[in-house]
Amino acid sequence: MPKRWAREGVWLAPFLCLGLMALVPARPWPTFPPPAQYRTVTDANGTAVTVPVPLRGVVAWIPDFLSKTHAPDRLLKLGDPRDRAGFAASLFGKLFPQLVKKDDLWTPDDGTLESTLAHERDNSVYTSGGDARLGMITFSDWPGGPITSADETIFAMTRSLNTLLGQEERGEALIARYQGELQDLQGALQPQTLADRPSILGMVSPSNDWSRLSARGGDDDSRAGATDGTKGWAAMGRYDDAERILAMDPDIVILWVGEARAFLRDPRWQGLKAVRDGRVYSHIGPGRYTFDLDNVPLATRWLAEIAHPDRLQPRVRELLRDHYRNAYGYSLSDAEMDDLLNIQDNRDSAGYVRFMATGQGVSP
């Protein structure tokens, strides 16, 4: 190459790149032929979707799909091979160890369209990561329109996914178990007879120093026999001013992120009643996700035992163990339950011994 070309190539390169990029839209988008045999199902958004028969499998967001269908054999993809070890160590990896062993579920993915298309499977449906414009069959498991309640969203997602798989009865059984666990709590708590309902404030901070934060009421406060700590403050705007939170002065603080032990020692919050009484808790793993079919009832029971330790016997560990044994045939170890219940972060919080292995059966 002449030296002049080499020198000019330095400044010509960006223009050449732009020219090549301009040609990209002209490339025809790949499409996939419609299935020869199909059935029509309605997704959670109310859209009729043509689903191939037989359905080879689903590409989905893993936690929702597994907890709401219990159908690991219908998954076509789990993630990049680099995610494999992390999944194996997770609770779902322990519940479904067969998924860790299947090499074809762990395919390289750089997040680009080309990567997705390279692993597109015939007769498959995408509830996550698909593009209907390319002829990929997409199915929404998220209900359209305004969300009336977390429960209704959970039920809509569960029903739509199980309808997609043609196992509607399993979906109804999972919903019935969820409702039964909450009804058992209401029977034990008898919320209609409560004379006192402590106020609860949920708090989130992007860092453990709590220099920036936001506060919110809990979705399950009423079912746990408590009240929303932000009630009466909505008209005053944001809840993230330290002075406003001190003025709310909740009875109980639940940290959705962050460590209760550090918060209890923080001098900025010593004026809170919840801090003085030691009633600050790091939220537990079960139920931290608002639409968690498995664990919302367990997390609600946990919150109710915190709010009313004098009324409820300490049964969270027992119920947690029973749930996973009955639902998945998996026996949680004490160490796994300690991790799910954030024993380390909450050991300094008032009454938390009731959630420890040595505290079960101890009268509150």
CSV table of C-alpha atoms in Angstrom, one decimal:
chain,number,residue,atom,x,y,z
A,1,MET,CA,0.0,0.0,0.0
A,2,PRO,CA,1.5,3.4,-0.9
A,3,LYS,CA,2.5,5.5,2.1
A,4,ARG,CA,0.0,8.2,1.1
A,5,TRP,CA,-2.9,5.8,1.2
A,6,ALA,CA,-1.8,4.5,4.6
A,7,ARG,CA,-1.7,8.1,6.0
A,8,GLU,CA,-5.0,9.0,4.5
A,9,GLY,CA,-6.5,5.8,5.7
A,10,VAL,CA,-6.3,7.1,9.2
A,11,TRP,CA,-8.8,9.8,8.6
A,12,LEU,CA,-10.8,7.9,5.9
A,13,ALA,CA,-11.6,5.0,8.3
A,14,PRO,CA,-14.4,6.7,10.1
A,15,PHE,CA,-16.1,7.6,6.9
A,16,LEU,CA,-15.8,4.0,5.6
A,17,CYS,CA,-17.4,2.7,8.8
A,18,LEU,CA,-20.3,5.2,8.5
A,19,GLY,CA,-20.8,4.0,4.9
A,20,LEU,CA,-20.9,0.4,5.9
A,21,MET,CA,-23.3,1.2,8.7
A,22,ALA,CA,-25.6,3.0,6.3
A,23,LEU,CA,-26.0,-0.2,4.3
A,24,VAL,CA,-27.2,-2.2,7.4
A,25,PRO,CA,-30.9,-1.1,7.1
A,26,ALA,CA,-30.9,-2.3,3.5
A,27,ARG,CA,-30.1,-5.9,4.6
A,28,PRO,CA,-33.4,-7.9,4.7
A,29,TRP,CA,-34.4,-8.9,8.2
A,30,PRO,CA,-34.4,-12.7,8.6
A,31,THR,CA,-37.8,-14.2,9.2
A,32,PHE,CA,-39.1,-17.6,10.2
A,33,PRO,CA,-42.0,-19.4,8.5
A,34,PRO,CA,-45.2,-19.8,10.4
A,35,PRO,CA,-45.7,-23.3,12.0
A,36,ALA,CA,-47.5,-25.9,9.8
A,37,GLN,CA,-49.6,-27.0,12.8
A,38,TYR,CA,-50.6,-24.6,15.5
A,39,ARG,CA,-53.1,-23.7,18.2
A,40,THR,CA,-54.2,-20.2,19.3
A,41,VAL,CA,-53.8,-19.2,22.9
A,42,THR,CA,-54.3,-15.8,24.6
A,43,ASP,CA,-51.4,-14.3,26.4
A,44,ALA,CA,-51.6,-12.2,29.6
A,45,ASN,CA,-51.8,-9.1,27.6
A,46,GLY,CA,-55.0,-10.3,25.9
A,47,THR,CA,-53.3,-11.0,22.5
A,48,ALA,CA,-54.1,-14.1,20.5
A,49,VAL,CA,-50.8,-15.9,19.7
A,50,THR,CA,-50.3,-18.7,17.2
A,51,VAL,CA,-48.3,-21.4,19.1
A,52,PRO,CA,-46.7,-24.3,17.2
A,53,VAL,CA,-47.8,-27.9,17.7
A,54,PRO,CA,-45.8,-29.6,19.0
A,55,LEU,CA,-44.2,-26.8,21.1
A,56,ARG,CA,-40.5,-27.5,21.3
A,57,GLY,CA,-40.0,-25.2,24.2
A,58,VAL,CA,-39.8,-21.7,25.6
A,59,VAL,CA,-37.2,-19.0,26.0
A,60,ALA,CA,-38.2,-17.2,29.2
A,61,TRP,CA,-37.1,-15.2,32.2
A,62,ILE,CA,-36.0,-18.1,34.4
A,63,PRO,CA,-37.2,-17.3,37.9
A,64,ASP,CA,-40.8,-16.5,36.8
A,65,PHE,CA,-41.0,-19.4,34.4
A,66,LEU,CA,-39.7,-22.1,36.8
A,67,SER,CA,-41.7,-20.9,39.9
A,68,LYS,CA,-44.9,-20.4,37.9
A,69,THR,CA,-44.8,-23.6,35.8
A,70,HIS,CA,-42.5,-26.1,37.5
A,71,ALA,CA,-41.6,-27.2,33.9
A,72,PRO,CA,-37.8,-27.2,33.6
A,73,ASP,CA,-38.0,-29.6,30.6
A,74,ARG,CA,-39.7,-26.9,28.5
A,75,LEU,CA,-36.9,-24.4,28.7
A,76,LEU,CA,-34.7,-23.9,25.7
A,77,LYS,CA,-32.1,-21.5,27.0
A,78,LEU,CA,-30.7,-20.6,30.5
A,79,GLY,CA,-27.9,-18.2,29.7
A,80,ASP,CA,-24.3,-17.6,28.7
A,81,PRO,CA,-21.9,-20.4,29.8
A,82,ARG,CA,-20.3,-17.8,32.1
A,83,ASP,CA,-23.6,-17.8,34.1
A,84,ARG,CA,-23.6,-21.5,34.6
A,85,ALA,CA,-21.7,-21.6,37.9
A,86,GLY,CA,-23.7,-18.8,39.4
A,87,PHE,CA,-27.0,-20.6,38.5
A,88,ALA,CA,-25.7,-23.9,40.0
A,89,ALA,CA,-25.1,-22.2,43.3
A,90,SER,CA,-28.5,-20.5,43.3
A,91,LEU,CA,-31.6,-21.9,44.9
A,92,PHE,CA,-33.1,-22.6,41.5
A,93,GLY,CA,-29.9,-24.4,40.5
A,94,LYS,CA,-30.4,-26.7,43.6
A,95,LEU,CA,-34.1,-27.2,42.9
A,96,PHE,CA,-33.4,-28.1,39.3
A,97,PRO,CA,-29.9,-29.6,39.1
A,98,GLN,CA,-30.7,-31.3,35.8
A,99,LEU,CA,-30.7,-27.8,34.1
A,100,VAL,CA,-27.1,-27.2,35.1
A,101,LYS,CA,-26.0,-30.4,33.4
A,102,LYS,CA,-27.6,-29.7,30.0
A,103,ASP,CA,-24.9,-28.1,27.7
A,104,ASP,CA,-27.3,-27.0,25.0
A,105,LEU,CA,-29.1,-24.7,27.5
A,106,TRP,CA,-25.9,-22.7,28.0
A,107,THR,CA,-25.0,-20.9,24.7
A,108,PRO,CA,-22.9,-17.8,24.2
A,109,ASP,CA,-24.9,-14.6,24.1
A,110,ASP,CA,-23.6,-11.1,23.8
A,111,GLY,CA,-27.0,-9.5,23.9
A,112,THR,CA,-27.2,-8.7,20.2
A,113,LEU,CA,-29.9,-9.5,17.7
A,114,GLU,CA,-27.5,-11.7,15.7
A,115,SER,CA,-26.7,-13.7,18.8
A,116,THR,CA,-30.3,-14.3,19.6
A,117,LEU,CA,-31.1,-15.3,16.0
A,118,ALA,CA,-28.1,-17.6,15.9
A,119,HIS,CA,-29.7,-19.7,18.6
A,120,GLU,CA,-33.3,-19.3,17.4
A,121,ARG,CA,-35.1,-22.7,17.7
A,122,ASP,CA,-37.8,-24.0,15.4
A,123,ASN,CA,-41.2,-24.5,17.1
A,124,SER,CA,-40.2,-22.3,20.0
A,125,VAL,CA,-41.9,-19.4,21.8
A,126,TYR,CA,-40.3,-16.4,23.4
A,127,THR,CA,-41.7,-14.8,26.5
A,128,SER,CA,-38.3,-13.0,26.8
A,129,GLY,CA,-35.8,-11.8,24.3
A,130,GLY,CA,-37.8,-12.4,21.1
A,131,ASP,CA,-38.9,-10.0,18.3
A,132,ALA,CA,-42.2,-10.6,16.6
A,133,ARG,CA,-41.1,-8.4,13.7
A,134,LEU,CA,-38.7,-11.2,12.7
A,135,GLY,CA,-41.3,-13.8,12.7
A,136,MET,CA,-40.3,-15.1,16.1
A,137,ILE,CA,-43.3,-16.2,18.1
A,138,THR,CA,-43.6,-13.9,21.2
A,139,PHE,CA,-45.9,-14.4,24.1
A,140,SER,CA,-46.4,-11.9,26.9
A,141,ASP,CA,-46.7,-13.3,30.4
A,142,TRP,CA,-47.2,-9.8,31.7
A,143,PRO,CA,-50.8,-8.5,32.1
A,144,GLY,CA,-51.7,-5.4,30.1
A,145,GLY,CA,-53.6,-2.5,31.5
A,146,PRO,CA,-53.4,-1.1,35.1
A,147,ILE,CA,-52.2,-3.5,37.8
A,148,THR,CA,-55.0,-3.9,40.3
A,149,SER,CA,-53.0,-5.8,42.8
A,150,ALA,CA,-49.8,-7.9,43.1
A,151,ASP,CA,-51.9,-11.0,43.6
A,152,GLU,CA,-53.8,-10.5,40.3
A,153,THR,CA,-50.6,-9.9,38.4
A,154,ILE,CA,-49.1,-13.1,39.9
A,155,PHE,CA,-52.3,-15.1,39.0
A,156,ALA,CA,-52.4,-13.7,35.4
A,157,MET,CA,-48.7,-14.6,34.8
A,158,THR,CA,-49.2,-18.1,36.2
A,159,ARG,CA,-52.3,-18.8,34.2
A,160,SER,CA,-50.9,-17.4,30.9
A,161,LEU,CA,-47.6,-19.4,31.2
A,162,ASN,CA,-49.4,-22.7,32.0
A,163,THR,CA,-51.9,-22.1,29.2
A,164,LEU,CA,-49.0,-21.7,26.8
A,165,LEU,CA,-47.7,-25.1,27.9
A,166,GLY,CA,-51.1,-26.7,27.9
A,167,GLN,CA,-51.0,-27.5,31.6
A,168,GLU,CA,-53.8,-25.3,32.9
A,169,GLU,CA,-54.5,-27.5,35.9
A,170,ARG,CA,-51.0,-27.2,37.2
A,171,GLY,CA,-51.3,-23.4,37.1
A,172,GLU,CA,-54.6,-23.5,39.1
A,173,ALA,CA,-53.1,-25.8,41.6
A,174,LEU,CA,-50.1,-23.4,42.2
A,175,ILE,CA,-52.5,-20.5,42.6
A,176,ALA,CA,-54.6,-22.5,45.0
A,177,ARG,CA,-51.6,-23.3,47.2
A,178,TYR,CA,-50.6,-19.6,47.2
A,179,GLN,CA,-54.1,-18.6,48.3
A,180,GLY,CA,-54.2,-21.3,50.9
A,181,GLU,CA,-51.0,-20.3,52.5
A,182,LEU,CA,-52.3,-16.7,52.9
A,183,GLN,CA,-55.6,-17.9,54.2
A,184,ASP,CA,-53.8,-20.0,56.9
A,185,LEU,CA,-52.0,-16.8,58.0
A,186,GLN,CA,-55.2,-14.9,58.2
A,187,GLY,CA,-56.8,-17.7,60.3
A,188,ALA,CA,-53.9,-17.6,62.7
A,189,LEU,CA,-53.5,-13.8,62.9
A,190,GLN,CA,-57.3,-12.9,63.0
A,191,PRO,CA,-56.5,-9.4,61.7
A,192,GLN,CA,-60.1,-8.2,62.3
A,193,THR,CA,-59.6,-8.6,66.0
A,194,LEU,CA,-56.3,-6.6,66.2
A,195,ALA,CA,-56.5,-3.5,68.4
A,196,ASP,CA,-53.0,-2.3,67.4
A,197,ARG,CA,-51.6,-2.2,63.9
A,198,PRO,CA,-47.9,-1.0,63.9
A,199,SER,CA,-46.9,1.4,61.1
A,200,ILE,CA,-44.2,0.0,58.7
A,201,LEU,CA,-41.9,1.9,56.4
A,202,GLY,CA,-40.0,0.2,53.7
A,203,MET,CA,-36.7,1.9,52.8
A,204,VAL,CA,-34.3,1.5,49.9
A,205,SER,CA,-30.9,3.0,49.4
A,206,PRO,CA,-28.4,2.6,46.5
A,207,SER,CA,-25.6,2.3,49.0
A,208,ASN,CA,-25.3,1.1,52.6
A,209,ASP,CA,-24.3,4.5,53.9
A,210,TRP,CA,-27.9,5.7,53.5
A,211,SER,CA,-26.8,9.1,52.3
A,212,ARG,CA,-29.5,8.7,49.6
A,213,LEU,CA,-32.7,6.8,50.1
A,214,SER,CA,-36.4,6.4,49.4
A,215,ALA,CA,-39.3,5.3,51.5
A,216,ARG,CA,-42.5,3.4,50.6
A,217,GLY,CA,-45.3,1.6,52.2
A,218,GLY,CA,-45.4,-2.2,52.0
A,219,ASP,CA,-47.7,-4.1,49.6
A,220,ASP,CA,-48.6,-6.7,52.3
A,221,ASP,CA,-48.9,-4.4,55.3
A,222,SER,CA,-52.6,-4.9,55.8
A,223,ARG,CA,-52.4,-8.7,55.4
A,224,ALA,CA,-49.7,-8.7,58.0
A,225,GLY,CA,-51.8,-6.7,60.5
A,226,ALA,CA,-49.8,-3.5,59.9
A,227,THR,CA,-50.4,0.0,58.4
A,228,ASP,CA,-48.5,1.9,55.7
A,229,GLY,CA,-46.0,4.2,57.3
A,230,THR,CA,-46.3,6.7,54.5
A,231,LYS,CA,-50.1,7.2,55.1
A,232,GLY,CA,-51.0,10.8,55.4
A,233,TRP,CA,-47.8,12.0,53.8
A,234,ALA,CA,-48.6,11.3,50.2
A,235,ALA,CA,-49.8,14.9,49.5
A,236,MET,CA,-46.5,16.2,50.8
A,237,GLY,CA,-44.6,14.8,47.8
A,238,ARG,CA,-41.4,12.7,47.9
A,239,TYR,CA,-40.6,10.5,50.8
A,240,ASP,CA,-36.8,10.6,50.5
A,241,ASP,CA,-36.0,13.5,52.8
A,242,ALA,CA,-34.4,12.4,56.0
A,243,GLU,CA,-36.4,15.0,58.0
A,244,ARG,CA,-39.7,13.7,56.5
A,245,ILE,CA,-38.8,10.1,57.4
A,246,LEU,CA,-38.0,11.2,61.0
A,247,ALA,CA,-41.3,12.9,61.1
A,248,MET,CA,-43.2,9.8,60.0
A,249,ASP,CA,-41.5,7.9,62.8
A,250,PRO,CA,-42.6,4.4,61.9
A,251,ASP,CA,-42.9,1.6,64.5
A,252,ILE,CA,-41.0,-0.8,62.2
A,253,VAL,CA,-38.5,-0.2,59.3
A,254,ILE,CA,-38.0,-2.9,56.6
A,255,LEU,CA,-34.8,-2.4,54.5
A,256,TRP,CA,-35.4,-3.7,51.0
A,257,VAL,CA,-31.7,-3.3,50.5
A,258,GLY,CA,-29.0,-2.7,53.1
A,259,GLU,CA,-28.0,-4.1,56.5
A,260,ALA,CA,-30.2,-3.7,59.5
A,261,ARG,CA,-27.2,-3.9,61.8
A,262,ALA,CA,-25.5,-0.9,60.1
A,263,PHE,CA,-28.8,1.1,60.1
A,264,LEU,CA,-29.3,0.5,63.8
A,265,ARG,CA,-25.9,2.0,64.5
A,266,ASP,CA,-26.2,5.0,62.2
A,267,PRO,CA,-26.3,8.2,64.3
A,268,ARG,CA,-28.6,9.9,61.8
A,269,TRP,CA,-31.5,7.5,62.6
A,270,GLN,CA,-31.3,7.3,66.4
A,271,GLY,CA,-34.4,9.5,66.7
A,272,LEU,CA,-36.6,6.9,65.0
A,273,LYS,CA,-38.9,4.9,67.3
A,274,ALA,CA,-38.1,1.8,65.2
A,275,VAL,CA,-34.4,2.3,65.9
A,276,ARG,CA,-34.8,2.9,69.6
A,277,ASP,CA,-36.9,-0.3,69.9
A,278,GLY,CA,-34.5,-2.3,67.6
A,279,ARG,CA,-37.3,-3.0,65.1
A,280,VAL,CA,-35.3,-2.5,61.9
A,281,TYR,CA,-35.0,-5.6,59.6
A,282,SER,CA,-33.3,-6.4,56.4
A,283,HIS,CA,-35.9,-7.9,54.1
A,284,ILE,CA,-35.6,-11.6,53.6
A,285,GLY,CA,-34.8,-13.4,50.3
A,286,PRO,CA,-38.2,-15.1,50.0
A,287,GLY,CA,-40.8,-12.6,48.7
A,288,ARG,CA,-38.3,-9.8,48.0
A,289,TYR,CA,-39.6,-9.9,44.4
A,290,THR,CA,-43.2,-8.5,44.4
A,291,PHE,CA,-44.6,-11.1,42.0
A,292,ASP,CA,-42.9,-14.2,43.6
A,293,LEU,CA,-45.5,-17.0,43.5
A,294,ASP,CA,-43.5,-19.2,45.9
A,295,ASN,CA,-42.5,-16.8,48.6
A,296,VAL,CA,-44.9,-13.9,48.9
A,297,PRO,CA,-47.1,-15.8,51.5
A,298,LEU,CA,-43.9,-16.8,53.4
A,299,ALA,CA,-42.7,-13.2,53.4
A,300,THR,CA,-46.1,-12.0,54.6
A,301,ARG,CA,-46.0,-14.4,57.5
A,302,TRP,CA,-42.5,-13.2,58.3
A,303,LEU,CA,-43.7,-9.6,58.4
A,304,ALA,CA,-46.8,-10.6,60.5
A,305,GLU,CA,-44.6,-12.3,63.1
A,306,ILE,CA,-42.5,-9.2,63.3
A,307,ALA,CA,-45.5,-7.0,63.7
A,308,HIS,CA,-47.4,-9.3,66.1
A,309,PRO,CA,-44.9,-11.5,67.9
A,310,ASP,CA,-47.3,-11.9,70.8
A,311,ARG,CA,-50.0,-13.3,68.6
A,312,LEU,CA,-48.2,-15.7,66.2
A,313,GLN,CA,-46.1,-18.6,67.1
A,314,PRO,CA,-42.6,-18.7,65.4
A,315,ARG,CA,-43.4,-20.9,62.4
A,316,VAL,CA,-41.6,-19.3,59.5
A,317,ARG,CA,-38.7,-21.8,59.3
A,318,GLU,CA,-41.2,-24.7,59.5
A,319,LEU,CA,-43.4,-23.3,56.8
A,320,LEU,CA,-40.4,-22.4,54.6
A,321,ARG,CA,-39.1,-26.0,54.9
A,322,ASP,CA,-42.6,-27.5,54.2
A,323,HIS,CA,-43.2,-25.3,51.2
A,324,TYR,CA,-40.0,-26.3,49.4
A,325,ARG,CA,-40.4,-29.9,50.3
A,326,ASN,CA,-44.0,-30.1,49.1
A,327,ALA,CA,-43.5,-27.9,46.0
A,328,TYR,CA,-40.2,-29.1,44.8
A,329,GLY,CA,-39.3,-32.2,46.8
A,330,TYR,CA,-36.3,-30.3,48.1
A,331,SER,CA,-35.2,-30.2,51.8
A,332,LEU,CA,-33.7,-26.8,52.7
A,333,SER,CA,-30.8,-27.1,55.1
A,334,ASP,CA,-30.6,-24.9,58.2
A,335,ALA,CA,-27.7,-23.0,56.5
A,336,GLU,CA,-29.9,-22.3,53.4
A,337,MET,CA,-32.8,-21.1,55.6
A,338,ASP,CA,-30.4,-18.9,57.5
A,339,ASP,CA,-29.4,-17.3,54.3
A,340,LEU,CA,-32.9,-16.9,53.0
A,341,LEU,CA,-34.0,-15.3,56.3
A,342,ASN,CA,-31.0,-13.0,56.5
A,343,ILE,CA,-30.1,-14.2,59.9
A,344,GLN,CA,-26.6,-12.6,59.8
A,345,ASP,CA,-28.0,-9.1,58.9
A,346,ASN,CA,-30.9,-9.3,61.3
A,347,ARG,CA,-29.3,-10.9,64.4
A,348,ASP,CA,-29.3,-7.6,66.3
A,349,SER,CA,-32.9,-6.8,65.5
A,350,ALA,CA,-35.6,-7.1,68.2
A,351,GLY,CA,-37.1,-10.6,68.5
A,352,TYR,CA,-35.2,-12.1,65.6
A,353,VAL,CA,-34.3,-15.1,67.6
A,354,ARG,CA,-37.7,-16.5,66.7
A,355,PHE,CA,-36.4,-16.9,63.1
A,356,MET,CA,-33.2,-18.8,64.1
A,357,ALA,CA,-32.9,-22.5,64.2
A,358,THR,CA,-32.5,-22.4,68.0
A,359,GLY,CA,-35.5,-20.0,68.4
A,360,GLN,CA,-38.2,-22.1,66.7
A,361,GLY,CA,-40.9,-23.2,69.2
A,362,VAL,CA,-39.7,-20.6,71.7
A,363,SER,CA,-42.6,-18.6,73.1
A,364,PRO,CA,-42.4,-15.0,72.0
